[in-house]
Short mmCIF file of C-alpha atoms and ligand atoms in Angstrom, two decimals:
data_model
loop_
_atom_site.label_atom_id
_atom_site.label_comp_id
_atom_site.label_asym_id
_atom_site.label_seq_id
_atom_site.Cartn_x
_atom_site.Cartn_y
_atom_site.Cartn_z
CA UNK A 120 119.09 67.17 85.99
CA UNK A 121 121.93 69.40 85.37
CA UNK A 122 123.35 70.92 89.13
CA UNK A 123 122.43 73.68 89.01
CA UNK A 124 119.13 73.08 88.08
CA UNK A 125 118.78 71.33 91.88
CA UNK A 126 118.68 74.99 93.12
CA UNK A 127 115.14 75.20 91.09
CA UNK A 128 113.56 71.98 91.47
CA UNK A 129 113.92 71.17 88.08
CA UNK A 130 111.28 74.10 87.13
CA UNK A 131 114.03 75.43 84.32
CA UNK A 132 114.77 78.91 85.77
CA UNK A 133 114.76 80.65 89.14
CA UNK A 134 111.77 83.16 88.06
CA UNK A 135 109.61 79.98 86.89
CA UNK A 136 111.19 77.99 90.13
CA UNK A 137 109.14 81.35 92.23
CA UNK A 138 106.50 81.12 89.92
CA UNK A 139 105.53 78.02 90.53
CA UNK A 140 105.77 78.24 94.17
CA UNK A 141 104.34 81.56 95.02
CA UNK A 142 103.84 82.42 98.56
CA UNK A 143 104.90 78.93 99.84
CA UNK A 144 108.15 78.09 101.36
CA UNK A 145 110.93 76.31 99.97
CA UNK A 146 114.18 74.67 102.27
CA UNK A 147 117.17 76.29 102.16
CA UNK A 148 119.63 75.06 99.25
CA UNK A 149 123.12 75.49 98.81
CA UNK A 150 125.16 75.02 95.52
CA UNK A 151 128.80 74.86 94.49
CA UNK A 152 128.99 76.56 91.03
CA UNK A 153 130.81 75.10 88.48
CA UNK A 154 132.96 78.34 88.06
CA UNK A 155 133.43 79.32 91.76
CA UNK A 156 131.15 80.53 94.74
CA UNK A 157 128.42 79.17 96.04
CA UNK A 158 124.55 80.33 95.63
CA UNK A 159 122.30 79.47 98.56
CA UNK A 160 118.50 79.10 98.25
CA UNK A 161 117.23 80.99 101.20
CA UNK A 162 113.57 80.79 100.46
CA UNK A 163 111.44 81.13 97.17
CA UNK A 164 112.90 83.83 95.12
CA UNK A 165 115.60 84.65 97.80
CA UNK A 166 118.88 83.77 96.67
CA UNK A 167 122.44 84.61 98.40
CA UNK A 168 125.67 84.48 96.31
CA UNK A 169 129.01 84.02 98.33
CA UNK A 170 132.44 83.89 96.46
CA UNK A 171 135.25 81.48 97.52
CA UNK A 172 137.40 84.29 98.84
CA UNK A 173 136.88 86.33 102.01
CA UNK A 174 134.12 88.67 101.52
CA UNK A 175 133.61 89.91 105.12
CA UNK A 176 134.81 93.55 104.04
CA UNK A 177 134.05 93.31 100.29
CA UNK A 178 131.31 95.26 98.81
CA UNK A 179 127.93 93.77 98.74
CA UNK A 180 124.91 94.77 96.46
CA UNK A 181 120.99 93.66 97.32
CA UNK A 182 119.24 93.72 94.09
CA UNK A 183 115.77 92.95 94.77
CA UNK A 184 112.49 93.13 91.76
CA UNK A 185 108.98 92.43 91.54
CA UNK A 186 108.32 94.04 94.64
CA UNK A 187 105.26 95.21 92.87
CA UNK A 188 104.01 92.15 90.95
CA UNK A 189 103.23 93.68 87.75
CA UNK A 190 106.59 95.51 87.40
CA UNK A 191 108.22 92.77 85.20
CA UNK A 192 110.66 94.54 83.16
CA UNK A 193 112.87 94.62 86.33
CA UNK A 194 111.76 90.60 86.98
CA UNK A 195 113.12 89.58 83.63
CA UNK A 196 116.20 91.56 84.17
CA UNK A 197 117.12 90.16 87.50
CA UNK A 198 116.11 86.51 86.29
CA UNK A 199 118.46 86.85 83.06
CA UNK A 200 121.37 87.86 85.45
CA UNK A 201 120.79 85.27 87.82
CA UNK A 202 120.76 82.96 84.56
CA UNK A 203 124.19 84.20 84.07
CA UNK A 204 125.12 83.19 87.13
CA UNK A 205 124.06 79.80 87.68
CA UNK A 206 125.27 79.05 84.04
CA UNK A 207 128.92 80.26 84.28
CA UNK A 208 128.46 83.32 81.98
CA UNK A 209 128.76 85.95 84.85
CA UNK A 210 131.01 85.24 87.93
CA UNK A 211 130.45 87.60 90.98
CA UNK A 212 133.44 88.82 92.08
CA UNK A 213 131.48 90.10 95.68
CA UNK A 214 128.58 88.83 97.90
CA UNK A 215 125.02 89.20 96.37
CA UNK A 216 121.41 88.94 97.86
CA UNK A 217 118.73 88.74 95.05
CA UNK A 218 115.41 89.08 95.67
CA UNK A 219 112.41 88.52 93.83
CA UNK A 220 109.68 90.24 96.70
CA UNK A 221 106.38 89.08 95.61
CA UNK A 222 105.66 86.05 94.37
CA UNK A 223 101.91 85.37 94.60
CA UNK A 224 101.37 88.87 93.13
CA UNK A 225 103.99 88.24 90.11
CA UNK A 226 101.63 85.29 89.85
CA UNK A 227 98.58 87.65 89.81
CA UNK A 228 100.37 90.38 87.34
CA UNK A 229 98.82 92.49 90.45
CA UNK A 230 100.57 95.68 92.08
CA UNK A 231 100.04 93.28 95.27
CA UNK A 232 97.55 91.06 96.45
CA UNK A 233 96.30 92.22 100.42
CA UNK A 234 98.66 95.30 100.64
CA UNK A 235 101.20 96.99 98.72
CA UNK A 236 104.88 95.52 99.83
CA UNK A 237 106.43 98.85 99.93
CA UNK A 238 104.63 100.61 102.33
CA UNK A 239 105.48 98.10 104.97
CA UNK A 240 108.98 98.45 105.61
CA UNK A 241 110.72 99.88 108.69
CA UNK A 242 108.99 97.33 110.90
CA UNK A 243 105.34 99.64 109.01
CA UNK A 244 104.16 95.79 108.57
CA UNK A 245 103.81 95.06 112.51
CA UNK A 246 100.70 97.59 112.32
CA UNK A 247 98.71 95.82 110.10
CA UNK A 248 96.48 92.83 109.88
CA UNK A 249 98.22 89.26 109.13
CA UNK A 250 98.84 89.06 105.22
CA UNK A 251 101.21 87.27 102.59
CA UNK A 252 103.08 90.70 102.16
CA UNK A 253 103.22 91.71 106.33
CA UNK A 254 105.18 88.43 106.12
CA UNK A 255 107.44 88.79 103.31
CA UNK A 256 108.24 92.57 104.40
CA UNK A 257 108.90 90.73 108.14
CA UNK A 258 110.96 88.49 106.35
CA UNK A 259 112.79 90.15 103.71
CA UNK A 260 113.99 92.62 106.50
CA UNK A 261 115.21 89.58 108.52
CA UNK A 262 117.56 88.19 105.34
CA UNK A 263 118.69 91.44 104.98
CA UNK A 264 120.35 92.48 108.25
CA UNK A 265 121.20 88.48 108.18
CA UNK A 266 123.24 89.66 104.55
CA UNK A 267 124.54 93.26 106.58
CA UNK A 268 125.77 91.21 109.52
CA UNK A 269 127.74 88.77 107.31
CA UNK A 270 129.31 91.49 104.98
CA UNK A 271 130.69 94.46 106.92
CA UNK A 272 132.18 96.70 103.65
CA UNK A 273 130.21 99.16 101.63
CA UNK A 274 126.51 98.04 101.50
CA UNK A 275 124.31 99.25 98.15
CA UNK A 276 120.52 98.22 97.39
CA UNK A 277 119.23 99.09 93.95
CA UNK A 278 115.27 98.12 94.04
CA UNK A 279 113.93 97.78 90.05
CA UNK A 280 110.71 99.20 89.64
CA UNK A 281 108.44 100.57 86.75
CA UNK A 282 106.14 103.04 86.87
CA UNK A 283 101.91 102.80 86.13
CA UNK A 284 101.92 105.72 83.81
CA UNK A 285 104.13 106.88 81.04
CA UNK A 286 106.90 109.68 82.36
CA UNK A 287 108.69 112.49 80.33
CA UNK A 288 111.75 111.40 81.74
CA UNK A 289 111.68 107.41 80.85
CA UNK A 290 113.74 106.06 83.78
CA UNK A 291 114.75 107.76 86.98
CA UNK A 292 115.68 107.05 90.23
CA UNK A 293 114.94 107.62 93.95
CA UNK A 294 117.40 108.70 97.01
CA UNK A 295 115.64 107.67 100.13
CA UNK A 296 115.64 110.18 102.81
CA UNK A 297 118.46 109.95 105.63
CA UNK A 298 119.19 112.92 107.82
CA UNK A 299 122.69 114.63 106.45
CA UNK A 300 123.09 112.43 104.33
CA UNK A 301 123.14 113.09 99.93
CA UNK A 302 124.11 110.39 97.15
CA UNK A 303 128.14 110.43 96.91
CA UNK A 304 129.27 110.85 93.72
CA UNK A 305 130.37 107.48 92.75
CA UNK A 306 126.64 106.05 92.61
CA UNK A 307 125.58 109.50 90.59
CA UNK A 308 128.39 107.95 87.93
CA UNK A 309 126.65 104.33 88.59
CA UNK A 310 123.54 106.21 87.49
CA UNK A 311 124.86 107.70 84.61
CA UNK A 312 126.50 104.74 83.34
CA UNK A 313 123.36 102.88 83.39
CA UNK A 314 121.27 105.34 81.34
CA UNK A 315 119.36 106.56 84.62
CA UNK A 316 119.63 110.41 83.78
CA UNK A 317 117.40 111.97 86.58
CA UNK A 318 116.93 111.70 90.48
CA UNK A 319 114.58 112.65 92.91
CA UNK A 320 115.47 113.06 96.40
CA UNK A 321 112.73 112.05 98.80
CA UNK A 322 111.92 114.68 101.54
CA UNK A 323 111.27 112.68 104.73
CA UNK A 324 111.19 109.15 106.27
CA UNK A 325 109.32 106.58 103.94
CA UNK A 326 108.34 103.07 104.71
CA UNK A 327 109.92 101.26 101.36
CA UNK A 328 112.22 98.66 100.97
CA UNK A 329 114.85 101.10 99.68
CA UNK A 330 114.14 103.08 103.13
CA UNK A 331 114.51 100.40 105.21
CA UNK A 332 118.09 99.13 103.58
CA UNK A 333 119.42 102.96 103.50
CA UNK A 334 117.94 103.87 106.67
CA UNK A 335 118.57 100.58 109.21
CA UNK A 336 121.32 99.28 107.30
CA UNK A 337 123.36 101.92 106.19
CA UNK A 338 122.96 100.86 102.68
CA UNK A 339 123.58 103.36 99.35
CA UNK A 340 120.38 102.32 98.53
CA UNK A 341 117.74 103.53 94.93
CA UNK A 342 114.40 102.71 94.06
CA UNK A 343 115.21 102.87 90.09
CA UNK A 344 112.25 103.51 87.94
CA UNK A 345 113.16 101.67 84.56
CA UNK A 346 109.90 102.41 82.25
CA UNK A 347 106.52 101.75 82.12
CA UNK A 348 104.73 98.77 83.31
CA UNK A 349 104.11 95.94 80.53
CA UNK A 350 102.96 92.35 81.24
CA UNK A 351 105.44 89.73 80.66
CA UNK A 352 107.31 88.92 77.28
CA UNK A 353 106.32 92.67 76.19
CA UNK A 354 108.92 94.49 77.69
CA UNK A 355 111.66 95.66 75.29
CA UNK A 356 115.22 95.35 77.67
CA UNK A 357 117.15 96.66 75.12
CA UNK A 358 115.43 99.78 77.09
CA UNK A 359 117.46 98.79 80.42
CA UNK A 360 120.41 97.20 78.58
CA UNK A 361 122.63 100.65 80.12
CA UNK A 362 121.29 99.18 83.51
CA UNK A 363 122.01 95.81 83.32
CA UNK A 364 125.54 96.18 82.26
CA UNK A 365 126.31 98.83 84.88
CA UNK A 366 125.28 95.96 87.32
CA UNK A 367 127.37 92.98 85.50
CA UNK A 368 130.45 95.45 86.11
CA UNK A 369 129.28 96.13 89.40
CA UNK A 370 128.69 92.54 89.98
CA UNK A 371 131.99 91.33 88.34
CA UNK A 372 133.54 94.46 90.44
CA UNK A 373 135.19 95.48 88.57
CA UNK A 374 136.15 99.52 88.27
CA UNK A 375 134.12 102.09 86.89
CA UNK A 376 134.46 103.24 83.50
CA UNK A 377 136.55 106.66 82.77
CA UNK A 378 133.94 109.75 83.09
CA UNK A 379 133.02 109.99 79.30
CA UNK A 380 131.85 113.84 79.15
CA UNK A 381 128.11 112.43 80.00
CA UNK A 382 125.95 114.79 82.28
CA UNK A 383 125.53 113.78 85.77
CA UNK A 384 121.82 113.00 86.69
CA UNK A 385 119.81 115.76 86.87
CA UNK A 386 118.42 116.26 90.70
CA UNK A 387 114.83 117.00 91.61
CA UNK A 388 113.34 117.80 95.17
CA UNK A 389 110.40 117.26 96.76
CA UNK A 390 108.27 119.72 97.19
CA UNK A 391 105.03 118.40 98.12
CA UNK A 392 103.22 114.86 98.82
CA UNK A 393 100.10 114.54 98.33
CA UNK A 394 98.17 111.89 100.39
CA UNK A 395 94.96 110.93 100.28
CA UNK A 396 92.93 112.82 103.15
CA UNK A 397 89.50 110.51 102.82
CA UNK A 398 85.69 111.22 101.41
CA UNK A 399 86.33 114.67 100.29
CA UNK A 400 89.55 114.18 98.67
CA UNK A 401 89.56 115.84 95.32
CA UNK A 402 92.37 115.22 92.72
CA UNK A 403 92.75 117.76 89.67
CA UNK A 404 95.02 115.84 87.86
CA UNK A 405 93.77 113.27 84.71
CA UNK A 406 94.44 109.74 84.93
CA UNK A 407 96.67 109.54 81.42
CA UNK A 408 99.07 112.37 82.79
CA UNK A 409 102.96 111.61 82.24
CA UNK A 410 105.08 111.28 85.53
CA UNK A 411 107.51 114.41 84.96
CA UNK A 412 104.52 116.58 83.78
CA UNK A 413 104.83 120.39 84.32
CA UNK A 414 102.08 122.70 85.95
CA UNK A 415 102.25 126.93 86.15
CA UNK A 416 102.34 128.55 89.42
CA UNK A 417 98.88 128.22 90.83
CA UNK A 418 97.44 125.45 89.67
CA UNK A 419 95.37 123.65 91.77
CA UNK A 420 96.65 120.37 92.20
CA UNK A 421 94.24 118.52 95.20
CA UNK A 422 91.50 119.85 97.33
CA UNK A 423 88.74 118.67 100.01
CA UNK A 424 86.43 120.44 102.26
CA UNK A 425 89.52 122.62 104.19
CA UNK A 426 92.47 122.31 102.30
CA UNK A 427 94.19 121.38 99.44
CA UNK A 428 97.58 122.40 97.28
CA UNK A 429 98.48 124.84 94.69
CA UNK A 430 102.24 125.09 92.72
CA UNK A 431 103.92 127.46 94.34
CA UNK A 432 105.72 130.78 93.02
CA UNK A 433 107.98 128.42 90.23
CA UNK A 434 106.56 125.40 87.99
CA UNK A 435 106.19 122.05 89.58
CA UNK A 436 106.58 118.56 88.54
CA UNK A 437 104.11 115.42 89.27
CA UNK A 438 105.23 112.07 89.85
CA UNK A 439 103.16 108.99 90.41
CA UNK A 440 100.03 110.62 90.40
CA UNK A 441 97.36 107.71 91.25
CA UNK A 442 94.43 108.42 93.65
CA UNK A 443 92.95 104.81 93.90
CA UNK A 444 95.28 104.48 96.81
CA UNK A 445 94.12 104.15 100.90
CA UNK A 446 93.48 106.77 103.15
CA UNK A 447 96.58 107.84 104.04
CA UNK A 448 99.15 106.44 101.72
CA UNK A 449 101.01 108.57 98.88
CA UNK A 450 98.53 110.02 95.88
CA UNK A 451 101.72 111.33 94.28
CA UNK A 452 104.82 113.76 94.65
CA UNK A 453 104.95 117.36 93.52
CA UNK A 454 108.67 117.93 92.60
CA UNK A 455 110.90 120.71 91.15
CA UNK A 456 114.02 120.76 90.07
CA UNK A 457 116.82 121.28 92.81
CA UNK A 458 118.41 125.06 92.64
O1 LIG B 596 103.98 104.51 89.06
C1 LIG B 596 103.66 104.57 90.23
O2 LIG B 596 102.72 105.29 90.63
C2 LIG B 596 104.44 103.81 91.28
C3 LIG B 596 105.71 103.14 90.81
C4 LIG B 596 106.37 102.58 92.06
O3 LIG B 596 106.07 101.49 92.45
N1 LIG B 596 107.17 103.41 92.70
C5 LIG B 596 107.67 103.12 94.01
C6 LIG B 596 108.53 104.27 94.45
C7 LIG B 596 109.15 103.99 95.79
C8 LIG B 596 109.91 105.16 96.35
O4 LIG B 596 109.24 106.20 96.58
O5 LIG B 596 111.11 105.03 96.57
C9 LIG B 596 106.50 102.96 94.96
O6 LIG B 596 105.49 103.67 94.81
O7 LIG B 596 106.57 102.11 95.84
ZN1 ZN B 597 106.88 99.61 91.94
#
């Protein structure tokens, strides 16, 4: 067995190393790499990356997929960098924690299996019932301030996603809320550089992973929306090829390309969330509706028995429209662009 195929058990990669374990544990594993550094197993599908030189200050990126199960675009994309890695093609140059979050739903090609991951971040998974993904969201918020507390410098988390229904604006990405504070200008270039030409910034204190990291950890932290959903082996990445070679620079650290006369992200707001308010809950919008789709002023967007939302006095925007979601949790986003 070649070394670095210790770090997987022989299983050939890390994805089908996670794969095969799902939502069992593996011991931690440490490995010298050929070119330099050393990549730790922490658990299944939680690697750390440390190079040989002193990293307490250095920038450090989380880069965590397959938080959703069936969003495997973003799992292939991590797993081919992570190949890189371990084979000697790509040498980090800073201190990495890669995540793969849900294993026994990647196995299921499910969005999760008890309860969706994101939604249970922030400590949101100590009010629910015992479940694979209260655990992991326990857990991946313990390796995570374990990572913060052993690298000090700039923090940034970019969580891959994809997106249930088709979107007029193919990838985009989302700026957790944090009181005062808006993206700095060096991760709207990031975005730019990797093809990511729209943002939305979230209105109030959410419960995701990229909440947690931005919020508790002080993190620049996305949730990056890279395409729709496909099942494995029919995802095209030359759609995400901008994205992944952002990250090998950022990875590599190594500076920023020159500002080539591209447009900066354009920024959308929140203007409305729409959460599902029980029995009565009506939603006007059709199930093959593109994220990113436009409605007049007026239109009714969701009613029940005593309330319910119309756009307001300009045209709004829906993203992730989907009512088959719990009592309570997010139906979608009404959104506008930002004056
Ligand atoms: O397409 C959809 O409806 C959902 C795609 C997805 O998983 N999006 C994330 C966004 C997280 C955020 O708001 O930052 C999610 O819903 O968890
Ligand atoms: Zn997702």
């Amino acid at each position: 067995m070649l070394p670095a195929q210790t770090l997987f058990d022989g299983h050939g990669d890390w994805l089908a190393h996670t794969l095969t374990l799902g939502g069992q544990s593996c011991p931690e594993l440490p490995l010298a790499l050929a070119a330099g550094g050393q990549l730790q197993r922490l658990d299944t599908g939680l690697l750390h990356y440390q190079p040989d030189h002193d990293a307490t200050d250095a920038p450090a990126l989380i880069l965590s997929a397959g938080i959703h199960g069936n969003e495997t675009a973003p799992i292939e994309l991590l797993n081919d960098l992570v190949d890189d890695i371990v084979n000697g093609r790509l040498q980090p140059a800073i201190p990495l924690l890669l995540i793969l979050g849900n294993p026994p739903a990647i196995i299921a090609a499910e969005r999760f299996t008890d309860h969706n991951l994101n939604r249970l971040f922030c400590g949101a998974w100590q009010a629910y019932p015992d479940c694979y993904e209260t655990r992991r969201a326990a857990q991946l918020e313990a390796v995570c301030r374990a990572f913060r507390k052993q690298h000090q410098g700039p923090l940034r988390h970019y969580d891959l996603h994809t997106a249930i229904r088709p979107s007029r604006r193919e990838k985009f990405a989302l700026y957790p809320f944090v009181e005062d504070r808006q993206p700095p200008d060096p991760e709207l270039a990031f975005l730019t550089e990797a093809g990511i030409g729209t943002l939305l910034l979230q209105h109030g204190h959410g419960t995701t992973f990229s909440s947690f990291t931005a919020e508790q950890l002080d993190a620049e932290s996305f949730t990056l929306e890279l395409g729709k959903v496909h099942p494995f082996g029919q995802n095209d990445l030359s759609r995400i090829a901008g994205l992944e070679s952002a990250l090998t620079r950022v990875i590599r650290n190594e500076p920023a390309p020159r500002v080539t006369g591209d447009q900066p992200p354009e920024i959308f707001e929140v203007v409305h969330e729409i959460l599902n308010t029980g029995d009565h809950f009506r939603f006007h919008i059709a199930d093959d509706v593109a994220n990113f789709t436009e409605y007049p002023p007026g239109s009714l967007i969701w009613e029940d028995d005593t309330t319910g939302y119309r756009v307001g006095p300009e045209p709004e925007a829906i993203v992730f429209p989907n009512p088959r979601v719990p009592v309570g949790h997010r139906v979608g986003l009404m959104v506008r662009r930002k004056p």
